[in-house]
Coordinates of C-alpha atoms and ligand atoms in Angstrom, one line a residue:
X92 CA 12.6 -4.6 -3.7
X93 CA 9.7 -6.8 -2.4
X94 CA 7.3 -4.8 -0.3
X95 CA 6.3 -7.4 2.0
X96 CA 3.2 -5.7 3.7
X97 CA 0.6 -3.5 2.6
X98 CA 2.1 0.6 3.1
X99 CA 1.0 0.8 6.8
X100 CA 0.3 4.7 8.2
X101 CA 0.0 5.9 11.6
X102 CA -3.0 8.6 12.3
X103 CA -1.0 11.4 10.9
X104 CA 0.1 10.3 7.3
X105 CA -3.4 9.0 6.9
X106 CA -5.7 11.5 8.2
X107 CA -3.6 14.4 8.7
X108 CA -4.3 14.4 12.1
X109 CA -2.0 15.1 15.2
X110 CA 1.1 13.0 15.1
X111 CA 1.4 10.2 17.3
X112 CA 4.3 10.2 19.4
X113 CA 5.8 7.3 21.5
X114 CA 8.1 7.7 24.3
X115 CA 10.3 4.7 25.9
X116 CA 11.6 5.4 29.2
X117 CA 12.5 3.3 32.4
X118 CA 11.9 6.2 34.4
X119 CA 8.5 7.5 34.9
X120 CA 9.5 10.6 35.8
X121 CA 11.3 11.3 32.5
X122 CA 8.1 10.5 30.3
X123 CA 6.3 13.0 32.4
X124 CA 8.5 15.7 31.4
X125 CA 8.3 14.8 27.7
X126 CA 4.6 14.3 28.5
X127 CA 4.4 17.9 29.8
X128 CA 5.9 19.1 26.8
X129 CA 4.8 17.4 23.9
X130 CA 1.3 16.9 25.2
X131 CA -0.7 19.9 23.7
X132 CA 1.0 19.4 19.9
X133 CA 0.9 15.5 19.6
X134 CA -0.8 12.4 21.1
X135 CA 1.6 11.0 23.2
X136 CA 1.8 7.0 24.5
X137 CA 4.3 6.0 26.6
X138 CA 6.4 2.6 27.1
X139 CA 8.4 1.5 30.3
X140 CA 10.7 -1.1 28.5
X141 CA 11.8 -2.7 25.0
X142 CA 9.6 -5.3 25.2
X143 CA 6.7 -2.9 26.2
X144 CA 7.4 -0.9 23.2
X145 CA 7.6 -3.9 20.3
X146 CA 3.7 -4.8 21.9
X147 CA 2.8 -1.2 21.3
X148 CA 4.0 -1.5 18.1
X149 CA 1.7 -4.5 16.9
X150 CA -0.9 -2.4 17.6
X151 CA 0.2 1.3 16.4
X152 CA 2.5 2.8 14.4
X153 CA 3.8 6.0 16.0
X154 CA 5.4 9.1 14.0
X155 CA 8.3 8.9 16.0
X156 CA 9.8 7.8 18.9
X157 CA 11.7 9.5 21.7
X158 CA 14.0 6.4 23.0
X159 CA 16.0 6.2 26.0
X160 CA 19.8 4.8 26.1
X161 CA 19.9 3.1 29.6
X162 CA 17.4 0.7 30.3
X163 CA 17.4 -2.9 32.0
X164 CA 16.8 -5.6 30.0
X165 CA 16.6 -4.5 26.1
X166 CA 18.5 -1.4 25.9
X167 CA 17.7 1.3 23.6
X168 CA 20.2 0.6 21.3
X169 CA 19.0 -2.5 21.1
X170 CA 15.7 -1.6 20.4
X171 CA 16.5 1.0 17.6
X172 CA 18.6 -2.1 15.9
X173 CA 15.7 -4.3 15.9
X174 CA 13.3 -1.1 14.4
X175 CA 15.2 -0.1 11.9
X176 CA 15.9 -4.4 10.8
X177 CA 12.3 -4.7 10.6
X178 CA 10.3 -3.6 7.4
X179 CA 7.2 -2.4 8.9
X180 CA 8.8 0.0 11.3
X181 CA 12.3 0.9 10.1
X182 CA 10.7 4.3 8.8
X183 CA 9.8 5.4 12.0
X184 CA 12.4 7.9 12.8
X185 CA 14.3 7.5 15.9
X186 CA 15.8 10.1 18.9
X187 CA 17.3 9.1 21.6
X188 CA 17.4 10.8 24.8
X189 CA 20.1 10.2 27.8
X190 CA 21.8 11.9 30.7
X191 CA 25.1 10.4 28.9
X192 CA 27.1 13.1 26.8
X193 CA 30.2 11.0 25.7
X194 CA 30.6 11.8 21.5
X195 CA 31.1 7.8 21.1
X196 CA 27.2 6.8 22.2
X197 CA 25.8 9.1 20.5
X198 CA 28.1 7.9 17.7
X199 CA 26.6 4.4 18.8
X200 CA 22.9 5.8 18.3
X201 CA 23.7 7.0 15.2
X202 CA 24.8 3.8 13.8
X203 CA 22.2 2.0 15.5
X204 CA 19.6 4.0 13.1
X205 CA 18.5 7.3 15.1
X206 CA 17.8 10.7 13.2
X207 CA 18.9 12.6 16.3
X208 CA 20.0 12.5 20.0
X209 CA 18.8 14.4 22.8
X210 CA 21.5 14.5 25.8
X211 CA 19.5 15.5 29.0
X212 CA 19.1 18.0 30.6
X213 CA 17.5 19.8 27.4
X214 CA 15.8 22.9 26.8
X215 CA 11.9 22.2 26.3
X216 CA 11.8 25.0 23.1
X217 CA 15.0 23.1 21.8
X218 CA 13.6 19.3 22.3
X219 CA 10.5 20.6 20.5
X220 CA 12.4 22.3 17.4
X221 CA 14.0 19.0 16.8
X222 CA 11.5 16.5 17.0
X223 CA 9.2 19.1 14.6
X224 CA 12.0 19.2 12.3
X225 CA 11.8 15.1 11.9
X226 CA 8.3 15.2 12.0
X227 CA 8.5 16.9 8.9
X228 CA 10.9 15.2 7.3
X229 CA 9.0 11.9 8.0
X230 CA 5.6 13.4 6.6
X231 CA 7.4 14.6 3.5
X232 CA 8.9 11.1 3.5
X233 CA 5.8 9.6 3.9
X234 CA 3.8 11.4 1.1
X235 CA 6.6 10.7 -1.3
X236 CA 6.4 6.7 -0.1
X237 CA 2.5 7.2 -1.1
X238 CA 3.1 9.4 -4.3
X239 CA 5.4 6.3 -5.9
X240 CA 2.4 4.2 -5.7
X241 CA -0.5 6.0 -7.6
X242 CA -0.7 6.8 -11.0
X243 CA -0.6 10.0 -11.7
X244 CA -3.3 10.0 -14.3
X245 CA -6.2 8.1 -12.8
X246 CA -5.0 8.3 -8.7
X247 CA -5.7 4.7 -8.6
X248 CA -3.2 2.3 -7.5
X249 CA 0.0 1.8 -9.7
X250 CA 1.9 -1.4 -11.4
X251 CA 4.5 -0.8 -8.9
X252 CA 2.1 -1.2 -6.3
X253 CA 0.0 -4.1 -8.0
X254 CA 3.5 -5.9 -8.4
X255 CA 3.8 -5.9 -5.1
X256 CA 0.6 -6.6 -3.5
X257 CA 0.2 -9.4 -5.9
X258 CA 3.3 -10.9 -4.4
X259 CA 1.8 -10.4 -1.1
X260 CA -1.3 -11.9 -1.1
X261 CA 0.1 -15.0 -3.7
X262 CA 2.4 -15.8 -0.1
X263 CA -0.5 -15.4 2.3
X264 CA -3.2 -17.6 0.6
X265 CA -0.3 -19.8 -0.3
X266 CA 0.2 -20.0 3.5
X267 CA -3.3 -20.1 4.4
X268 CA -4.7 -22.6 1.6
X269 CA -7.1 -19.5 0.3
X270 CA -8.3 -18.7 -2.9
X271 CA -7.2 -16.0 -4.9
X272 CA -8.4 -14.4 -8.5
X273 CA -6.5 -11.6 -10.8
X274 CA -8.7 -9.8 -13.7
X275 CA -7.2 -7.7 -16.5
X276 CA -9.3 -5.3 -18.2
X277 CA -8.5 -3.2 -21.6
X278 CA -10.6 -0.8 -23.1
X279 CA -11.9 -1.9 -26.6
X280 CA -10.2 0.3 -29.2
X281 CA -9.1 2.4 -27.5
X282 CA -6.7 3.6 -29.9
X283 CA -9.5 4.8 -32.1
X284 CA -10.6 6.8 -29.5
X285 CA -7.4 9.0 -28.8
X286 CA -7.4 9.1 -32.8
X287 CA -10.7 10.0 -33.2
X288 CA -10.8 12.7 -30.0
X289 CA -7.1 13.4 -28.9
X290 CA -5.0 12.5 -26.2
X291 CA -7.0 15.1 -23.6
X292 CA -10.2 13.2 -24.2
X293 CA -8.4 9.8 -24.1
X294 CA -7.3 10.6 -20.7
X295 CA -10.1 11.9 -19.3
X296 CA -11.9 8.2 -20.8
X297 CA -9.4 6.6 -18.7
X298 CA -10.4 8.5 -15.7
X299 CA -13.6 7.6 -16.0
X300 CA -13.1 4.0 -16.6
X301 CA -10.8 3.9 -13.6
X302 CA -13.8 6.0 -11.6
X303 CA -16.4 3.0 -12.2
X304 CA -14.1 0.8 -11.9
X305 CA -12.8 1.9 -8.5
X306 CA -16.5 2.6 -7.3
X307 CA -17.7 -1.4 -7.9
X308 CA -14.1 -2.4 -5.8
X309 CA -15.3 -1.4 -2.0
X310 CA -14.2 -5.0 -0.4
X311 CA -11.1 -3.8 1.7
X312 CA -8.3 -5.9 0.6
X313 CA -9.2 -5.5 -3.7
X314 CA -7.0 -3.6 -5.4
X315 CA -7.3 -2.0 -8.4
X316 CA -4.0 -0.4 -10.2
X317 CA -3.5 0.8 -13.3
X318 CA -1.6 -1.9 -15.2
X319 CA -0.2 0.6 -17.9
X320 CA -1.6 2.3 -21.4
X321 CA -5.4 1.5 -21.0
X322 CA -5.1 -1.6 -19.3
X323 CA -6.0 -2.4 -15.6
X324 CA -5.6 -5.0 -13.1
X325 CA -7.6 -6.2 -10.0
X326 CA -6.2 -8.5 -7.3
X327 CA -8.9 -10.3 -5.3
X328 CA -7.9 -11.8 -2.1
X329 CA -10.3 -15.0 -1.0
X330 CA -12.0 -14.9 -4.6
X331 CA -12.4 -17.8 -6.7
X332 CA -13.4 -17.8 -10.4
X333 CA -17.0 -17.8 -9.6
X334 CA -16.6 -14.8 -7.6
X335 CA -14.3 -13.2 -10.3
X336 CA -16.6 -13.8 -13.3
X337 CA -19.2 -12.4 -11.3
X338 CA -17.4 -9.1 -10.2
X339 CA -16.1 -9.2 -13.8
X340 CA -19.4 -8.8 -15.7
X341 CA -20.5 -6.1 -12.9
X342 CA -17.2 -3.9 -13.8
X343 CA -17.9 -4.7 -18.0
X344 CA -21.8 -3.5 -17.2
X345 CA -20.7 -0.7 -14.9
X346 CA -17.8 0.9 -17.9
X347 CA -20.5 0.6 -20.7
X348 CA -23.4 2.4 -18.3
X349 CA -21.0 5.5 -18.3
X350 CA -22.0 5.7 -21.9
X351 CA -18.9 7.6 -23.4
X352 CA -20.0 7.7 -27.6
X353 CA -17.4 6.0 -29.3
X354 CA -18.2 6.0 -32.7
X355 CA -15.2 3.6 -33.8
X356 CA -15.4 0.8 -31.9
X357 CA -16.6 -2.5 -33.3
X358 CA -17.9 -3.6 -30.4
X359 CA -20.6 -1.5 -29.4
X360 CA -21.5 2.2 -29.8
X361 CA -20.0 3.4 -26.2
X362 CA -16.5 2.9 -24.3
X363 CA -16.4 -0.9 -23.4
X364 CA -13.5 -3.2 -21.7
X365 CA -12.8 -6.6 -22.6
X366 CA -11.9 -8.8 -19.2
X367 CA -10.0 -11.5 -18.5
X368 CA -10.5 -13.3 -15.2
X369 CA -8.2 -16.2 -13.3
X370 CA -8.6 -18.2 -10.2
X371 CA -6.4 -20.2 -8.1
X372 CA -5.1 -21.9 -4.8
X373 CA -1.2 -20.5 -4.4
X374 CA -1.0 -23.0 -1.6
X375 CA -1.4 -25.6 -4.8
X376 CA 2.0 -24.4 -6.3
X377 CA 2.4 -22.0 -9.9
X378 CA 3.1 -18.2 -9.0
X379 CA 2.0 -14.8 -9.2
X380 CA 3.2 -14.3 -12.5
X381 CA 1.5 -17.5 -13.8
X382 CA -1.6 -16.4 -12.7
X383 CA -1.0 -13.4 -14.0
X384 CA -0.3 -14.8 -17.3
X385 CA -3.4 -16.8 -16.8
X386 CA -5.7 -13.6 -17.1
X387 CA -4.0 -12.1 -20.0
X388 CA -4.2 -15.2 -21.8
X389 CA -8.3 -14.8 -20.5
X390 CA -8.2 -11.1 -21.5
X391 CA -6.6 -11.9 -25.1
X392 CA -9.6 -14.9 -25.1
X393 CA -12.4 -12.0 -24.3
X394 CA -11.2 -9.8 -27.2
X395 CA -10.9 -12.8 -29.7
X396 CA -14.3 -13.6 -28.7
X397 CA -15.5 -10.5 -29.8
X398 CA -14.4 -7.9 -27.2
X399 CA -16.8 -6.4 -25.1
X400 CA -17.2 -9.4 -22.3
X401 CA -15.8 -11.5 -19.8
X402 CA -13.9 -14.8 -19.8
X403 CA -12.2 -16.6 -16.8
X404 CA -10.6 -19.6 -16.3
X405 CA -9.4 -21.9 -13.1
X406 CA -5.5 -21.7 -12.6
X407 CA -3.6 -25.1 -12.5
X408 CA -0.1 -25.0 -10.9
X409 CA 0.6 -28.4 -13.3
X410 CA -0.3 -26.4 -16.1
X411 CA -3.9 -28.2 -16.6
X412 CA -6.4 -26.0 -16.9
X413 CA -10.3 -25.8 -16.4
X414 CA -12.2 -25.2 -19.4
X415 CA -12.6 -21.5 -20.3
X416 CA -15.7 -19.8 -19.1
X417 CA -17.3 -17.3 -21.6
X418 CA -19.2 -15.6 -18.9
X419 CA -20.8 -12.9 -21.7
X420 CA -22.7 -16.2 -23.0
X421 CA -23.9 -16.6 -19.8
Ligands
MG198 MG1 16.8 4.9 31.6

């Protein structure tokens, strides 16, 4: 599956805060009922129409939505349809609410997407039992969702999760003629270190690797993820290979500054990482995976050269490429 947007949260998921509820009524009078009861648990917004609710949308993403059936113009069937076919906001769990008690609309609702349906008039306690019930299935949804994209050991950003904001950004500079740089960094025998100290020290190297790592990366759309084994991976949005060498030999300084002895390595007398660094314009033609490929072929250059360091290279969709920067000599 190709994530095509960065995980989005409302309030809630991301700050554990009160959940944001959106009502969707024609009537006025019917969101101030809902108003009156959901208003001391939840934020509550409000929408008059379909149309009124997709412009709330661009601009929040609610927990869920209470949705009236019956409205002019976009109904709320058709509303639900058009949530639940779009990526961004088909998690947002759906109930619909309506004065209409015939077995085949709700069926309808149900079909349409909705977790529930509410058939008026209702019993405050009982509307409130029901929506609490999805909220919580939708936060235990959402923290799953967010689980399957860390890794476990370091609580940086996964491969799964690299994969696909790699993908994502390759389509949006290709779209918008930017620049856009991927580094791969291995730490330098770092075998001999689990040999030499054991698996538990091994890890907790790792964690601190990822830690300075993770510290240098405070630019909002960098991402850092742990590629796999004691490799990592950084995608750099609007950065070209100048840019990349020079975060590069900042994250190479910042890993040997943590100073963890390791008495093995033939590269120097503390934990170092070897880094490979790429740079292209998507909008120029290759693909993710080339310049992907295009850093490990850097990273594999860095270790030949002695490990240790940083080298980088321009990515060429016609397969010419710049001359290879060793940015250590520099
Ligand atoms: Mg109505």
């Amino acid at each position: 599956m190709i994530i095509d947007r960065e995980p989005e949260q409302s309030a809630h998921a991301r700050m554990g805060g009160r959940p944001l509820l959106l009502i969707v009524d024609d009537q006025p009078s019917n969101i101030q009922v809902l108003f009156s009861i959901f208003k001391d648990d939840y934020d509550v917004c409000m929408a008059l129409s379909g149309e009124a609710t997709f412009t709330f949308l661009e601009q929040r993403l609610p927990d869920l939505i209470l949705l009236d059936v019956v409205m002019p113009e976009v109904s709320g069937f058709d509303v639900c349809r058009r949530l639940k076919g779009s990526e961004r906001t088909a998690d947002i769990p759906v109930i619909f609410v309506t004065a209409n008690s015939d077995p085949e609309e709700e069926a309808r609702g149900l079909v349409a997407g909705a977790v529930d349906f509410i058939v008026k008039p209702f019993h405050a306690t009982v509307v409130k039992a029901r929506v609490n019930t999805q909220l919580t299935v939708k936060r235990q949804a959402d923290q799953l969702r967010a689980m399957a994209m860390v890794d476990g050991l370091t609580g940086v950003a996964n491969r799964r999760r690299f994969d696909a904001v790699l993908e994502i950004e390759w389509r949006r500079a290709a779209r918008e003629g930017g620049e856009l740089a991927v580094i791969m960094i291995d730490v330098d025998f770092f075998k001999r270190y689990n040999d030499r100290f054991g698996h538990l020290e091994g890890d907790n190297c790792l964690r601190q690797v990822a830690g300075a790592l993770q510290q240098r990366l405070t630019r909002s759309p960098d991402l850092l993820a742990r590629y796999g084994g004691e490799e990592f991976v950084c995608v750099l949005p609007a950065t070209g290979l100048n840019g990349a060498l020079i975060l590069s030999n900042e994250l190479e300084q910042r890993v040997r500054a943590l100073g963890l002895p390791h008495p093995d390595s033939e590269a120097a007398a503390v934990v170092t990482v070897s880094i490979g660094a790429a740079a292209g314009r998507p909008s120029e033609g290759g693909s993710a995976a080339a310049l992907l490929a295009n850093a490990d072929t850097q990273l594999y250059c860095a270790k030949q050269n002695g490990r240790a360091r940083v080298c980088g290279q321009n990515f060429s969709a016609q397969g010419q490429h710049g001359d290879p920067v060793d940015a250590a000599a520099n």
